[in-house]
Structures are given as C-alpha cells and as structure tokens.
Amino acid sequence: MQSKEVKKWQDEEALKRYQMIAPLLDEDMDEAKRRQLREEIAARYEISKRSLYRYEAK
C-alpha cells in the first residue's frame, strides 16, 4: 500500500500535467496551432515536446 505522501505527490503531479496539456485537448484547434502551442508549453515548463505527447496520450 502506498503512503499518503506518495499518493498526494502523484495526485499533485497528475493535476500539474493535466493543467499543462489542457489547452492542447481542444478538438477544434488545427494541428498547426497545436504544434505551436506545444512548443510554447514545452518552453514555459522546461520539458520536452516528447513528454507533452506522452502526457496527451495518457
């Protein structure tokens, strides 16, 4: 069984990741705008675009 601290960290991390990718989940957004937004988000949070793709896939 997981400790409460680990569970809390996991929940916080999941929320943080969701908040990062939420703008990318707009189905009406065209792919060019989505790529541009993905680059901006990656730069702002200092993560790779590949990580964003993985977060979106999950």
N, CA and C atoms as an extended XYZ file, in Angstrom:
174
Properties=species:S:1:pos:R:3:atomname:S:1:resname:S:1:resid:I:1 pbc="F F F"
N         0.837       -1.183        0.000 N   MET     1
C         0.000        0.000        0.000 CA  MET     1
C         0.887        1.253        0.000 C   MET     1
N         0.442        2.274       -0.731 N   GLN     2
C         1.221        3.495       -0.845 CA  GLN     2
C         1.006        4.394        0.359 C   GLN     2
N         2.042        5.112        0.664 N   SER     3
C         1.898        6.058        1.757 CA  SER     3
C         1.074        7.247        1.280 C   SER     3
N         0.522        7.973        2.210 N   LYS     4
C        -0.297        9.141        1.879 CA  LYS     4
C         0.529       10.206        1.168 C   LYS     4
N         1.789       10.331        1.556 N   GLU     5
C         2.657       11.336        0.943 CA  GLU     5
C         2.895       11.030       -0.533 C   GLU     5
N         3.120        9.754       -0.847 N   VAL     6
C         3.350        9.361       -2.236 CA  VAL     6
C         2.077        9.590       -3.047 C   VAL     6
N         0.954        9.200       -2.518 N   LYS     7
C        -0.327        9.384       -3.202 CA  LYS     7
C        -0.593       10.868       -3.433 C   LYS     7
N        -0.309       11.701       -2.441 N   LYS     8
C        -0.510       13.140       -2.577 CA  LYS     8
C         0.386       13.688       -3.681 C   LYS     8
N         1.653       13.268       -3.718 N   TRP     9
C         2.568       13.722       -4.753 CA  TRP     9
C         2.072       13.298       -6.130 C   TRP     9
N         1.608       12.068       -6.247 N   GLN    10
C         1.110       11.579       -7.531 CA  GLN    10
C        -0.096       12.387       -7.996 C   GLN    10
N        -1.000       12.676       -7.086 N   ASP    11
C        -2.182       13.473       -7.430 CA  ASP    11
C        -1.791       14.878       -7.865 C   ASP    11
N        -0.856       15.487       -7.154 N   GLU    12
C        -0.397       16.837       -7.499 CA  GLU    12
C         0.294       16.845       -8.860 C   GLU    12
N         1.099       15.834       -9.113 N   GLU    13
C         1.815       15.741      -10.387 CA  GLU    13
C         0.826       15.523      -11.539 C   GLU    13
N        -0.170       14.688      -11.325 N   ALA    14
C        -1.178       14.451      -12.354 CA  ALA    14
C        -1.945       15.737      -12.665 C   ALA    14
N        -2.302       16.482      -11.649 N   LEU    15
C        -3.011       17.746      -11.843 CA  LEU    15
C        -2.132       18.747      -12.589 C   LEU    15
N        -0.868       18.827      -12.222 N   LYS    16
C         0.067       19.736      -12.885 CA  LYS    16
C         0.183       19.393      -14.369 C   LYS    16
N         0.308       18.113      -14.669 N   ARG    17
C         0.430       17.685      -16.064 CA  ARG    17
C        -0.854       17.958      -16.836 C   ARG    17
N        -1.990       17.704      -16.207 N   TYR    18
C        -3.261       17.981      -16.882 CA  TYR    18
C        -3.388       19.470      -17.189 C   TYR    18
N        -3.022       20.313      -16.239 N   GLN    19
C        -3.110       21.757      -16.464 CA  GLN    19
C        -2.190       22.188      -17.604 C   GLN    19
N        -1.063       21.506      -17.760 N   MET    20
C        -0.154       21.818      -18.858 CA  MET    20
C        -0.790       21.501      -20.203 C   MET    20
N        -1.419       20.330      -20.311 N   ILE    21
C        -1.908       19.875      -21.607 CA  ILE    21
C        -3.348       20.263      -21.898 C   ILE    21
N        -4.080       20.777      -20.935 N   ALA    22
C        -5.491       21.092      -21.130 CA  ALA    22
C        -5.749       21.935      -22.386 C   ALA    22
N        -4.960       22.985      -22.655 N   PRO    23
C        -5.227       23.762      -23.870 CA  PRO    23
C        -5.039       22.945      -25.156 C   PRO    23
N        -4.235       21.901      -25.110 N   LEU    24
C        -3.973       21.082      -26.292 CA  LEU    24
C        -5.109       20.115      -26.592 C   LEU    24
N        -6.030       19.956      -25.673 N   LEU    25
C        -7.097       18.971      -25.826 CA  LEU    25
C        -8.312       19.503      -26.577 C   LEU    25
N        -8.267       20.756      -26.993 N   ASP    26
C        -9.357       21.363      -27.755 CA  ASP    26
C        -9.450       20.691      -29.124 C   ASP    26
N       -10.541       19.982      -29.370 N   GLU    27
C       -10.701       19.232      -30.616 CA  GLU    27
C       -10.847       20.141      -31.834 C   GLU    27
N       -11.259       21.385      -31.634 N   ASP    28
C       -11.464       22.311      -32.746 CA  ASP    28
C       -10.171       23.008      -33.181 C   ASP    28
N        -9.107       22.849      -32.430 N   MET    29
C        -7.838       23.501      -32.744 CA  MET    29
C        -7.172       22.803      -33.926 C   MET    29
N        -6.680       23.594      -34.890 N   ASP    30
C        -5.990       22.971      -36.020 CA  ASP    30
C        -4.596       22.513      -35.593 C   ASP    30
N        -4.055       21.610      -36.373 N   GLU    31
C        -2.797       20.962      -35.985 CA  GLU    31
C        -1.628       21.935      -35.933 C   GLU    31
N        -1.599       22.925      -36.807 N   ALA    32
C        -0.506       23.906      -36.792 CA  ALA    32
C        -0.519       24.703      -35.485 C   ALA    32
N        -1.691       25.130      -35.064 N   LYS    33
C        -1.820       25.871      -33.803 CA  LYS    33
C        -1.436       24.977      -32.628 C   LYS    33
N        -1.826       23.710      -32.692 N   ARG    34
C        -1.500       22.757      -31.626 CA  ARG    34
C         0.015       22.572      -31.504 C   ARG    34
N         0.712       22.465      -32.641 N   ARG    35
C         2.180       22.328      -32.620 CA  ARG    35
C         2.837       23.564      -32.009 C   ARG    35
N         2.353       24.743      -32.420 N   GLN    36
C         2.897       25.991      -31.887 CA  GLN    36
C         2.667       26.078      -30.380 C   GLN    36
N         1.466       25.747      -29.951 N   LEU    37
C         1.133       25.783      -28.532 CA  LEU    37
C         1.969       24.775      -27.754 C   LEU    37
N         2.190       23.603      -28.339 N   ARG    38
C         3.002       22.575      -27.690 CA  ARG    38
C         4.433       23.081      -27.476 C   ARG    38
N         4.983       23.781      -28.457 N   GLU    39
C         6.328       24.340      -28.319 CA  GLU    39
C         6.368       25.396      -27.210 C   GLU    39
N         5.339       26.243      -27.146 N   GLU    40
C         5.279       27.278      -26.113 CA  GLU    40
C         5.181       26.656      -24.720 C   GLU    40
N         4.362       25.643      -24.588 N   ILE    41
C         4.189       24.980      -23.287 CA  ILE    41
C         5.485       24.289      -22.876 C   ILE    41
N         6.128       23.611      -23.820 N   ALA    42
C         7.388       22.923      -23.525 CA  ALA    42
C         8.435       23.923      -23.038 C   ALA    42
N         8.514       25.075      -23.684 N   ALA    43
C         9.486       26.090      -23.278 CA  ALA    43
C         9.139       26.664      -21.907 C   ALA    43
N         7.860       26.937      -21.683 N   ARG    44
C         7.438       27.540      -20.411 CA  ARG    44
C         7.720       26.626      -19.230 C   ARG    44
N         7.453       25.337      -19.393 N   TYR    45
C         7.627       24.397      -18.279 CA  TYR    45
C         8.979       23.672      -18.318 C   TYR    45
N         9.795       24.010      -19.322 N   GLU    46
C        11.118       23.407      -19.475 CA  GLU    46
C        11.074       21.882      -19.509 C   GLU    46
N        10.181       21.392      -20.378 N   ILE    47
C        10.092       19.950      -20.623 CA  ILE    47
C        10.152       19.734      -22.130 C   ILE    47
N        10.350       18.507      -22.537 N   SER    48
C        10.436       18.219      -23.965 CA  SER    48
C         9.045       18.114      -24.586 C   SER    48
N         8.996       18.343      -25.897 N   LYS    49
C         7.729       18.166      -26.614 CA  LYS    49
C         7.325       16.696      -26.562 C   LYS    49
N         8.295       15.831      -26.536 N   ARG    50
C         8.003       14.397      -26.453 CA  ARG    50
C         7.241       14.071      -25.157 C   ARG    50
N         7.642       14.705      -24.070 N   SER    51
C         6.922       14.494      -22.809 CA  SER    51
C         5.475       14.958      -22.939 C   SER    51
N         5.270       16.087      -23.596 N   LEU    52
C         3.904       16.563      -23.793 CA  LEU    52
C         3.092       15.573      -24.608 C   LEU    52
N         3.688       15.011      -25.653 N   TYR    53
C         2.992       13.996      -26.441 CA  TYR    53
C         2.599       12.809      -25.565 C   TYR    53
N         3.509       12.403      -24.691 N   ARG    54
C         3.212       11.268      -23.807 CA  ARG    54
C         2.087       11.614      -22.839 C   ARG    54
N         2.121       12.824      -22.273 N   TYR    55
C         1.058       13.239      -21.358 CA  TYR    55
C        -0.291       13.263      -22.070 C   TYR    55
N        -0.297       13.754      -23.297 N   GLU    56
C        -1.541       13.801      -24.070 CA  GLU    56
C        -2.064       12.391      -24.338 C   GLU    56
N        -1.169       11.480      -24.657 N   ALA    57
C        -1.575       10.117      -24.997 CA  ALA    57
C        -2.217        9.396      -23.812 C   ALA    57
N        -1.762        9.741      -22.613 N   LYS    58
C        -2.301        9.067      -21.439 CA  LYS    58
C        -3.612        9.714      -21.045 C   LYS    58
